Short mmCIF file of C-alpha atoms and ligand atoms in Angstrom, two decimals:
data_model
loop_
_atom_site.label_atom_id
_atom_site.label_comp_id
_atom_site.label_asym_id
_atom_site.label_seq_id
_atom_site.Cartn_x
_atom_site.Cartn_y
_atom_site.Cartn_z
CA UNK A 1308 170.65 47.59 -1.16
CA UNK A 1309 171.12 51.05 0.08
CA UNK A 1310 172.92 53.66 -2.34
CA UNK A 1311 176.22 55.34 -1.42
CA UNK A 1312 174.59 58.57 -0.22
CA UNK A 1313 172.20 56.52 1.92
CA UNK A 1314 174.89 54.71 3.60
CA UNK A 1315 176.69 57.81 4.29
CA UNK A 1316 173.64 59.57 5.53
CA UNK A 1317 173.25 56.47 7.99
CA UNK A 1318 176.63 56.95 9.25
CA UNK A 1319 176.12 60.58 9.76
CA UNK A 1320 172.80 60.26 11.62
CA UNK A 1321 174.05 57.18 13.70
CA UNK A 1322 177.03 59.08 14.81
CA UNK A 1323 174.84 62.06 15.91
CA UNK A 1324 172.30 59.86 17.63
CA UNK A 1325 175.17 58.10 19.64
CA UNK A 1326 176.99 61.31 20.44
CA UNK A 1327 174.04 63.61 21.21
CA UNK A 1328 170.97 61.61 22.07
CA UNK A 1329 172.07 58.21 23.53
CA UNK A 1330 173.65 59.75 26.70
CA UNK A 1331 170.52 61.53 27.73
CA UNK A 1332 167.91 59.06 26.51
CA UNK A 1333 167.48 57.49 30.12
CA UNK A 1334 167.14 60.73 31.73
CA UNK A 1335 164.44 61.87 29.21
CA UNK A 1336 162.48 58.90 30.03
CA UNK A 1337 163.10 58.89 33.86
CA UNK A 1338 162.20 62.59 34.22
CA UNK A 1339 159.53 62.73 31.53
CA UNK A 1340 161.55 65.54 30.07
CA UNK A 1341 161.32 66.89 26.50
CA UNK A 1342 164.43 66.99 24.67
CA UNK A 1343 164.68 70.82 24.43
CA UNK A 1344 168.38 71.22 24.30
CA UNK A 1345 168.47 68.82 21.10
CA UNK A 1346 166.18 70.95 19.05
CA UNK A 1347 169.01 73.16 17.95
CA UNK A 1348 171.45 70.47 16.98
CA UNK A 1349 168.69 68.45 15.32
CA UNK A 1350 167.70 71.47 13.24
CA UNK A 1351 171.27 72.16 12.27
CA UNK A 1352 171.77 68.52 11.03
CA UNK A 1353 168.53 68.69 9.15
CA UNK A 1354 166.36 66.34 11.22
CA UNK A 1355 163.60 68.79 11.45
CA UNK A 1356 163.36 69.78 7.66
CA UNK A 1357 163.89 66.32 6.00
CA UNK A 1358 160.94 66.85 3.79
CA UNK A 1359 161.17 70.63 3.24
CA UNK A 1360 162.40 72.11 0.06
CA UNK A 1361 165.58 74.18 0.11
CA UNK A 1362 163.70 77.47 -0.85
CA UNK A 1363 162.00 77.28 2.49
CA UNK A 1364 165.42 76.56 4.29
CA UNK A 1365 164.91 72.92 4.46
CA UNK A 1366 167.52 70.01 3.94
CA UNK A 1367 165.40 67.63 1.76
CA UNK A 1368 166.44 64.01 1.54
CA UNK A 1369 164.71 61.09 -0.13
CA UNK A 1370 162.27 59.05 1.95
CA UNK A 1371 164.58 55.95 2.46
CA UNK A 1372 167.04 58.45 4.20
CA UNK A 1373 164.14 59.87 6.00
CA UNK A 1374 163.16 56.45 7.43
CA UNK A 1375 166.94 55.72 8.10
CA UNK A 1376 167.01 58.80 10.20
CA UNK A 1377 163.95 57.87 12.20
CA UNK A 1378 165.28 54.38 12.62
CA UNK A 1379 168.76 55.77 13.98
CA UNK A 1380 167.33 58.16 16.35
CA UNK A 1381 164.74 55.69 17.60
CA UNK A 1382 167.43 53.02 18.07
CA UNK A 1383 169.02 55.16 20.90
CA UNK A 1384 165.73 57.01 22.07
CA UNK A 1385 162.15 56.21 21.05
CA UNK A 1386 160.96 59.64 22.60
CA UNK A 1387 163.28 61.49 20.35
CA UNK A 1388 162.36 59.31 17.45
CA UNK A 1389 158.58 60.09 17.71
CA UNK A 1390 159.22 63.81 17.99
CA UNK A 1391 161.23 63.84 14.74
CA UNK A 1392 158.64 61.63 13.01
CA UNK A 1393 155.66 63.53 14.01
CA UNK A 1394 156.98 66.79 13.21
CA UNK A 1395 158.20 65.82 9.69
CA UNK A 1396 155.41 63.35 8.60
CA UNK A 1397 152.34 64.70 10.27
CA UNK A 1398 153.09 68.43 10.88
CA UNK A 1399 155.15 69.46 7.80
CA UNK A 1400 154.08 66.85 5.20
CA UNK A 1401 150.55 67.93 4.86
CA UNK A 1402 151.53 71.45 4.40
CA UNK A 1403 154.07 70.63 1.85
CA UNK A 1404 151.66 68.38 -0.10
CA UNK A 1405 148.56 70.45 0.08
CA UNK A 1406 149.47 73.97 1.10
CA UNK A 1407 149.38 77.05 -0.92
CA UNK A 1408 152.69 78.87 -1.68
CA UNK A 1409 151.87 81.41 1.07
CA UNK A 1410 151.16 78.60 3.57
CA UNK A 1411 154.29 76.88 2.75
CA UNK A 1412 156.41 80.05 3.05
CA UNK A 1413 154.83 80.90 6.37
CA UNK A 1414 154.87 77.43 8.03
CA UNK A 1415 157.57 75.42 6.44
CA UNK A 1416 160.17 78.23 6.83
CA UNK A 1417 159.60 78.31 10.55
CA UNK A 1418 159.50 74.51 10.74
CA UNK A 1419 162.94 74.27 9.04
CA UNK A 1420 164.15 76.64 11.68
CA UNK A 1421 163.46 74.14 14.36
CA UNK A 1422 160.04 75.14 15.34
CA UNK A 1423 157.87 72.14 15.73
CA UNK A 1424 154.63 71.46 14.14
CA UNK A 1425 151.88 69.12 15.20
CA UNK A 1426 148.82 67.12 13.70
CA UNK A 1427 145.42 66.74 15.21
CA UNK A 1428 143.09 64.00 13.98
CA UNK A 1429 142.03 61.94 16.95
CA UNK A 1430 139.34 62.92 19.33
CA UNK A 1431 137.97 61.46 22.47
CA UNK A 1432 135.17 59.85 20.38
CA UNK A 1433 137.03 59.65 17.14
CA UNK A 1434 140.04 57.40 17.40
CA UNK A 1435 140.02 54.41 14.92
CA UNK A 1436 137.03 56.00 13.33
CA UNK A 1437 138.86 59.21 12.46
CA UNK A 1438 135.86 60.23 10.28
CA UNK A 1439 133.80 60.60 13.46
CA UNK A 1440 135.20 64.16 14.09
CA UNK A 1441 133.15 66.36 16.25
CA UNK A 1442 135.38 69.57 16.33
CA UNK A 1443 133.72 71.93 14.13
CA UNK A 1444 134.73 75.07 12.01
CA UNK A 1445 131.77 77.24 10.74
CA UNK A 1446 132.48 79.92 8.16
CA UNK A 1447 131.60 83.32 9.47
CA UNK A 1448 132.15 86.50 7.35
CA UNK A 1449 135.99 86.81 7.20
CA UNK A 1450 137.09 83.78 9.39
CA UNK A 1451 136.28 80.24 10.50
CA UNK A 1452 134.92 79.89 14.16
CA UNK A 1453 136.36 76.76 15.55
CA UNK A 1454 135.23 74.74 18.55
CA UNK A 1455 136.36 71.18 19.79
CA UNK A 1456 139.32 69.28 21.09
CA UNK A 1457 141.97 66.98 19.78
CA UNK A 1458 143.80 64.47 21.66
CA UNK A 1459 147.00 62.51 21.68
CA UNK A 1460 148.77 65.37 20.06
CA UNK A 1461 152.55 64.74 19.90
CA UNK A 1462 154.64 67.83 20.80
CA UNK A 1463 151.34 69.63 21.69
CA UNK A 1464 153.01 71.99 24.17
CA UNK A 1465 155.93 72.79 21.95
CA UNK A 1466 154.37 73.08 18.51
CA UNK A 1467 153.89 76.54 16.95
CA UNK A 1468 151.20 75.36 14.62
CA UNK A 1469 148.97 72.15 14.22
CA UNK A 1470 147.47 70.64 11.07
CA UNK A 1471 143.88 69.74 12.13
CA UNK A 1472 140.70 68.18 10.78
CA UNK A 1473 137.29 69.51 11.71
CA UNK A 1474 133.84 69.27 10.35
CA UNK A 1475 132.76 72.28 8.33
CA UNK A 1476 129.03 71.54 8.68
CA UNK A 1477 126.48 71.54 11.61
CA UNK A 1478 124.66 68.72 9.87
CA UNK A 1479 125.13 65.70 12.19
CA UNK A 1480 124.50 63.30 9.22
CA UNK A 1481 127.07 64.94 6.93
CA UNK A 1482 130.71 63.95 7.34
CA UNK A 1483 132.09 67.05 5.42
CA UNK A 1484 135.62 67.31 7.10
CA UNK A 1485 138.06 69.91 6.14
CA UNK A 1486 141.77 70.42 7.07
CA UNK A 1487 143.17 73.64 8.60
CA UNK A 1488 146.45 74.93 10.00
CA UNK A 1489 145.89 76.45 13.40
CA UNK A 1490 148.40 78.62 15.23
CA UNK A 1491 149.12 78.11 18.96
CA UNK A 1492 149.33 81.89 19.61
CA UNK A 1493 145.57 82.41 18.57
CA UNK A 1494 142.89 83.33 21.21
CA UNK A 1495 140.89 80.27 21.90
CA UNK A 1496 143.72 77.68 21.13
CA UNK A 1497 144.98 76.08 24.40
CA UNK A 1498 146.91 73.02 25.47
CA UNK A 1499 145.72 70.53 27.95
CA UNK A 1500 147.80 68.82 30.69
CA UNK A 1501 150.69 66.68 29.46
CA UNK A 1502 149.76 62.99 29.45
CA UNK A 1503 151.50 60.57 31.87
CA UNK A 1504 152.36 57.69 29.61
CA UNK A 1505 153.66 54.32 30.00
CA UNK A 1506 156.55 54.82 27.37
CA UNK A 1507 157.89 57.49 25.14
CA UNK A 1508 157.92 59.65 28.27
CA UNK A 1509 160.37 62.15 26.84
CA UNK A 1510 157.93 63.00 24.06
CA UNK A 1511 155.15 65.54 24.90
CA UNK A 1512 151.63 64.43 24.43
CA UNK A 1513 148.57 66.44 25.27
CA UNK A 1514 145.03 67.51 24.28
CA UNK A 1515 144.47 70.69 22.20
CA UNK A 1516 141.25 72.67 22.69
CA UNK A 1517 139.74 75.19 20.49
CA UNK A 1518 137.21 77.43 22.14
CA UNK A 1519 135.43 79.99 19.83
CA UNK A 1520 138.71 80.27 18.06
CA UNK A 1521 138.90 82.51 14.98
CA UNK A 1522 140.90 81.02 12.21
CA UNK A 1523 141.65 83.22 9.14
CA UNK A 1524 140.13 82.00 5.88
CA UNK A 1525 143.53 81.54 4.42
CA UNK A 1526 144.32 78.92 7.15
CA UNK A 1527 142.15 76.33 5.35
CA UNK A 1528 144.24 73.59 3.94
CA UNK A 1529 143.12 72.07 0.67
CA UNK A 1530 139.48 72.08 -0.53
CA UNK A 1531 136.54 72.10 1.77
CA UNK A 1532 135.51 68.51 2.31
CA UNK A 1533 138.87 67.10 1.56
CA UNK A 1534 139.98 66.89 5.14
CA UNK A 1535 139.65 63.28 5.62
CA UNK A 1536 141.76 62.48 2.48
CA UNK A 1537 144.34 64.88 3.48
CA UNK A 1538 144.61 63.01 6.94
CA UNK A 1539 144.60 59.62 5.19
CA UNK A 1540 147.29 60.50 2.80
CA UNK A 1541 149.42 62.09 5.60
CA UNK A 1542 148.95 58.91 7.51
CA UNK A 1543 150.11 56.83 4.59
CA UNK A 1544 153.46 58.53 4.97
CA UNK A 1545 153.35 58.74 8.62
CA UNK A 1546 152.86 55.04 9.06
CA UNK A 1547 156.13 54.38 7.28
CA UNK A 1548 157.97 56.57 9.87
CA UNK A 1549 156.19 54.79 12.66
CA UNK A 1550 157.31 51.74 11.04
CA UNK A 1551 160.89 53.19 10.97
CA UNK A 1552 160.56 54.17 14.66
CA UNK A 1553 159.56 50.66 15.56
CA UNK A 1554 162.53 49.30 13.43
CA UNK A 1555 164.91 51.45 15.47
CA UNK A 1556 163.58 50.26 18.78
CA UNK A 1557 163.73 46.77 17.80
CA UNK A 1558 167.42 47.16 16.51
CA UNK A 1559 168.05 48.91 19.95
CA UNK A 1560 166.67 45.96 21.71
CA UNK A 1561 168.84 43.54 19.50
CA UNK A 1562 172.05 45.52 20.05
CA UNK A 1563 171.36 45.33 23.84
CA UNK A 1564 170.70 41.74 23.66
CA UNK A 1565 173.62 40.70 21.41
CA UNK A 1566 176.06 42.83 23.62
CA UNK A 1567 174.81 41.19 26.81
CA UNK A 1568 174.79 37.61 25.49
CA UNK A 1569 178.37 37.97 24.11
CA UNK A 1570 179.85 39.16 27.59
CA UNK A 1571 177.53 37.48 30.32
CA UNK A 1572 179.08 34.39 31.40
CA UNK A 1573 177.18 31.49 33.02
CA UNK A 1574 178.30 27.85 33.51
CA UNK A 1575 181.81 29.18 32.45
CA UNK A 1576 180.96 30.47 29.00
CA UNK A 1577 179.17 33.44 27.45
CA UNK A 1578 175.46 32.85 27.21
CA UNK A 1579 175.57 33.67 23.46
CA UNK A 1580 177.17 30.12 23.11
CA UNK A 1581 173.84 28.55 24.16
CA UNK A 1582 171.67 27.35 21.31
CA UNK A 1583 168.60 28.69 23.00
CA UNK A 1584 170.01 32.23 23.08
CA UNK A 1585 171.39 31.84 19.65
CA UNK A 1586 167.81 31.11 18.40
CA UNK A 1587 166.49 34.18 20.06
CA UNK A 1588 169.12 36.48 18.54
CA UNK A 1589 169.05 34.94 15.04
CA UNK A 1590 165.12 35.18 14.87
CA UNK A 1591 165.10 38.73 16.23
CA UNK A 1592 167.86 39.89 13.65
CA UNK A 1593 166.06 38.06 10.64
CA UNK A 1594 162.68 39.66 11.51
CA UNK A 1595 164.08 43.10 11.99
CA UNK A 1596 166.00 42.88 8.49
CA UNK A 1597 162.65 41.85 6.88
CA UNK A 1598 160.88 44.83 8.60
CA UNK A 1599 163.74 47.15 7.49
CA UNK A 1600 163.37 45.94 3.77
CA UNK A 1601 159.68 46.46 3.93
CA UNK A 1602 160.19 50.07 5.12
CA UNK A 1603 162.50 50.86 2.41
CA UNK A 1604 160.19 49.32 -0.11
CA UNK A 1605 157.36 51.68 1.09
CA UNK A 1606 159.69 54.69 1.22
CA UNK A 1607 160.88 54.15 -2.32
CA UNK A 1608 157.25 53.77 -3.45
CA UNK A 1609 156.33 57.09 -1.76
CA UNK A 1610 159.19 58.81 -3.60
CA UNK A 1611 158.13 57.11 -6.99
CA UNK A 1612 154.59 58.53 -6.27
CA UNK A 1613 153.25 54.92 -6.52
CA UNK A 1614 150.12 54.32 -4.38
CA UNK A 1615 151.53 52.73 -1.22
CA UNK A 1616 148.79 52.66 1.33
CA UNK A 1617 149.05 48.83 1.62
CA UNK A 1618 152.82 48.76 1.78
CA UNK A 1619 152.66 51.66 4.35
CA UNK A 1620 150.22 49.72 6.55
CA UNK A 1621 152.08 46.49 6.16
CA UNK A 1622 155.42 47.79 7.09
CA UNK A 1623 153.99 49.69 10.13
CA UNK A 1624 152.22 46.58 11.20
CA UNK A 1625 154.98 44.13 10.70
CA UNK A 1626 157.84 46.30 12.16
CA UNK A 1627 155.67 47.21 15.18
CA UNK A 1628 154.86 43.68 15.93
CA UNK A 1629 158.57 42.63 15.31
CA UNK A 1630 159.55 45.37 17.68
CA UNK A 1631 157.17 44.32 20.45
CA UNK A 1632 158.51 40.80 20.27
CA UNK A 1633 162.23 41.92 20.13
CA UNK A 1634 161.96 44.12 23.15
CA UNK A 1635 160.32 41.20 25.18
CA UNK A 1636 163.07 38.73 23.88
CA UNK A 1637 165.72 41.24 24.78
CA UNK A 1638 164.47 41.27 28.43
CA UNK A 1639 164.35 37.56 28.31
CA UNK A 1640 168.03 37.36 27.27
CA UNK A 1641 169.11 39.89 29.87
CA UNK A 1642 167.07 38.13 32.54
CA UNK A 1643 166.55 40.05 35.88
CA UNK A 1644 168.80 42.96 34.98
CA UNK A 1645 166.66 43.49 31.85
CA UNK A 1646 163.74 43.78 34.06
CA UNK A 1647 165.31 46.36 36.20
CA UNK A 1648 164.94 50.02 35.35
CA UNK A 1649 168.03 51.84 34.59
CA UNK A 1650 171.14 49.72 33.58
CA UNK A 1651 170.01 48.51 30.15
CA UNK A 1652 167.62 50.15 27.72
CA UNK A 1653 165.54 47.01 27.16
CA UNK A 1654 162.72 47.70 29.55
CA UNK A 1655 162.46 51.30 28.27
CA UNK A 1656 162.23 49.95 24.77
CA UNK A 1657 159.61 47.44 25.78
CA UNK A 1658 157.56 50.22 27.16
CA UNK A 1659 158.18 52.59 24.25
CA UNK A 1660 157.45 50.10 21.73
CA UNK A 1661 153.80 49.56 22.50
CA UNK A 1662 152.82 52.92 20.98
CA UNK A 1663 153.87 51.64 17.48
CA UNK A 1664 150.99 49.15 17.60
CA UNK A 1665 148.62 51.88 18.52
CA UNK A 1666 149.57 55.30 17.09
CA UNK A 1667 148.84 56.44 13.43
CA UNK A 1668 146.27 53.54 13.48
CA UNK A 1669 146.30 50.41 15.54
CA UNK A 1670 147.50 47.03 14.26
CA UNK A 1671 143.83 46.21 13.76
CA UNK A 1672 143.34 49.22 11.51
CA UNK A 1673 146.46 48.44 9.48
CA UNK A 1674 145.11 44.97 8.93
CA UNK A 1675 141.69 46.53 7.71
CA UNK A 1676 143.55 48.77 5.37
CA UNK A 1677 145.68 46.06 3.90
CA UNK A 1678 142.69 43.85 3.48
CA UNK A 1679 140.57 46.62 1.86
CA UNK A 1680 143.54 47.18 -0.48
CA UNK A 1681 143.68 43.55 -1.44
CA UNK A 1682 139.94 43.58 -2.30
CA UNK A 1683 140.32 46.72 -4.23
CA UNK A 1684 143.09 45.20 -6.28
CA UNK A 1685 140.65 42.52 -7.53
CA UNK A 1686 138.79 45.67 -9.12
CA UNK A 1687 136.67 44.56 -11.97
CA UNK A 1688 137.61 40.91 -11.63
CA UNK A 1689 134.70 40.41 -9.29
N1 LIG B 379 144.51 57.81 0.37
C1 LIG B 379 143.50 58.67 -0.10
N2 LIG B 379 142.13 58.53 0.09
C2 LIG B 379 141.91 57.69 0.95
C3 LIG B 379 142.71 56.95 1.80
C4 LIG B 379 144.15 56.93 1.38
N3 LIG B 379 145.01 56.37 2.07
N4 LIG B 379 142.07 56.37 2.64
C5 LIG B 379 140.76 56.44 2.54
N5 LIG B 379 140.65 57.44 1.50
C6 LIG B 379 139.33 57.98 1.05
C7 LIG B 379 138.55 56.94 0.52
O1 LIG B 379 138.85 56.50 -0.75
C8 LIG B 379 137.11 57.49 0.49
O2 LIG B 379 137.03 58.32 -0.51
P1 LIG B 379 135.47 58.51 -1.23
O3 LIG B 379 134.64 59.02 -0.30
O4 LIG B 379 135.76 59.64 -2.49
O5 LIG B 379 135.24 57.17 -1.76
C9 LIG B 379 137.22 58.33 1.79
O6 LIG B 379 138.68 58.57 2.14
C10 LIG B 379 136.66 57.59 2.91
O7 LIG B 379 137.42 56.42 3.19
P2 LIG B 379 136.71 55.26 3.84
O8 LIG B 379 135.30 54.83 3.43
O9 LIG B 379 137.76 54.09 3.81
O10 LIG B 379 136.71 55.75 5.51
P3 LIG B 379 136.29 55.02 6.81
O11 LIG B 379 135.49 55.97 7.57
O12 LIG B 379 135.77 53.62 6.43
O13 LIG B 379 137.84 54.91 7.48
C11 LIG B 379 139.91 54.02 8.16
C12 LIG B 379 138.82 54.25 7.04
C13 LIG B 379 139.45 52.95 9.14
C14 LIG B 379 141.11 53.33 7.29
C15 LIG B 379 140.30 55.26 8.68
O14 LIG B 379 139.31 55.94 9.44
C16 LIG B 379 141.71 55.17 9.50
O15 LIG B 379 142.68 55.14 9.06
N6 LIG B 379 141.40 55.05 10.83
C17 LIG B 379 142.59 55.27 11.80
C18 LIG B 379 142.95 56.52 12.18
C19 LIG B 379 144.20 56.60 12.73
O16 LIG B 379 145.22 56.13 12.18
N7 LIG B 379 144.26 57.30 13.68
C20 LIG B 379 145.56 57.59 14.37
C21 LIG B 379 145.83 58.90 14.43
S1 LIG B 379 147.32 59.27 15.30
S2 LIG B 379 147.97 60.81 14.15
#
């Protein structure tokens, strides 16, 4: 059961999403256009500072509310949902969790004012094997010299700073990985061509390149060698938000399917009166609610500071697979008009949702994380 403040927050964000985001969701996708005009209203309502303390200008909320926000935005527009989720969970959170006071002051204050932050973990040859990083930062007298590239960076062209992992050793057999915060305006920092994606076409995704880039020593985030753990802990939170995004997309698919089934008449009656359609709608709704409860549980565990790697992986895995099914089922309920681009969001959701089974760890990686946690729980018993 949600608490009163969480229900009120949901109403507030739902109203915002319906008023500001839904009317343009289709054109963002059609034109592969980033939601520039929404950054200011999103900032004002707190969507870009949900995890940032008030002293840095943030509008902090609990993680259940954060998941609700990502769900409600994604329910009308996946592209906007991932922009919000990546900025908060991947860009801001590691600075909040591991940053020095000076780093928080410098970066979170700007983030709370609506400047986006990004996260760079993946590389061309380091995807699921995130520890296979080749980007390298070597310590020179008064700076780090950084070379390499990161890929699949959400909001790459927009973000003023990126939290990224690099090796900090030249030894090919040593996986010493360290996290940093890199600023977009530094010499040697460049953004690649915007990716042409199947879905989430209103979100901005590109490579980041670092060519002999000098990073000040104070931009090291956490201890040397702790970068992989910084990334994994960040992903524990990020995966809940991808779960919430999948949930919103699934709910959007259900909204669309129910409305259509209740109004579309064939054989003289709404198709919602057919048992085969009823089964589809009922199964979708039931799975979606189960996913929602898993996301709330993982969110609560994060706030309670209980180890939640397993629950985070589970809720992302389940919600994204539920959402994939829901999107396909919605198209089935709509039939040919669901297949056509434009009139109904079902086909856009179907394209958007696939990312949820890939980004922040594939479904295979979530299963790997879950099963490793299960074995770990046995501990001394084996
Ligand atoms: N929290 C804290 N520490 C963690 C952790 C977590 N969630 N997950 C792993 N670690 C720690 C381990 O405890 C281990 O620490 P020690 O060296 O002190 O024992 C260290 O990190 C290495 O962990 P592990 O041996 O499990 O690393 P692997 O190389 O086997 O990789 C997986 C583990 C596959 C789970 C990891 O690489 C992963 O999540 N890959 C997917 C990456 C991903 O999601 N990419 C998408 C990016 S989109 S932003």
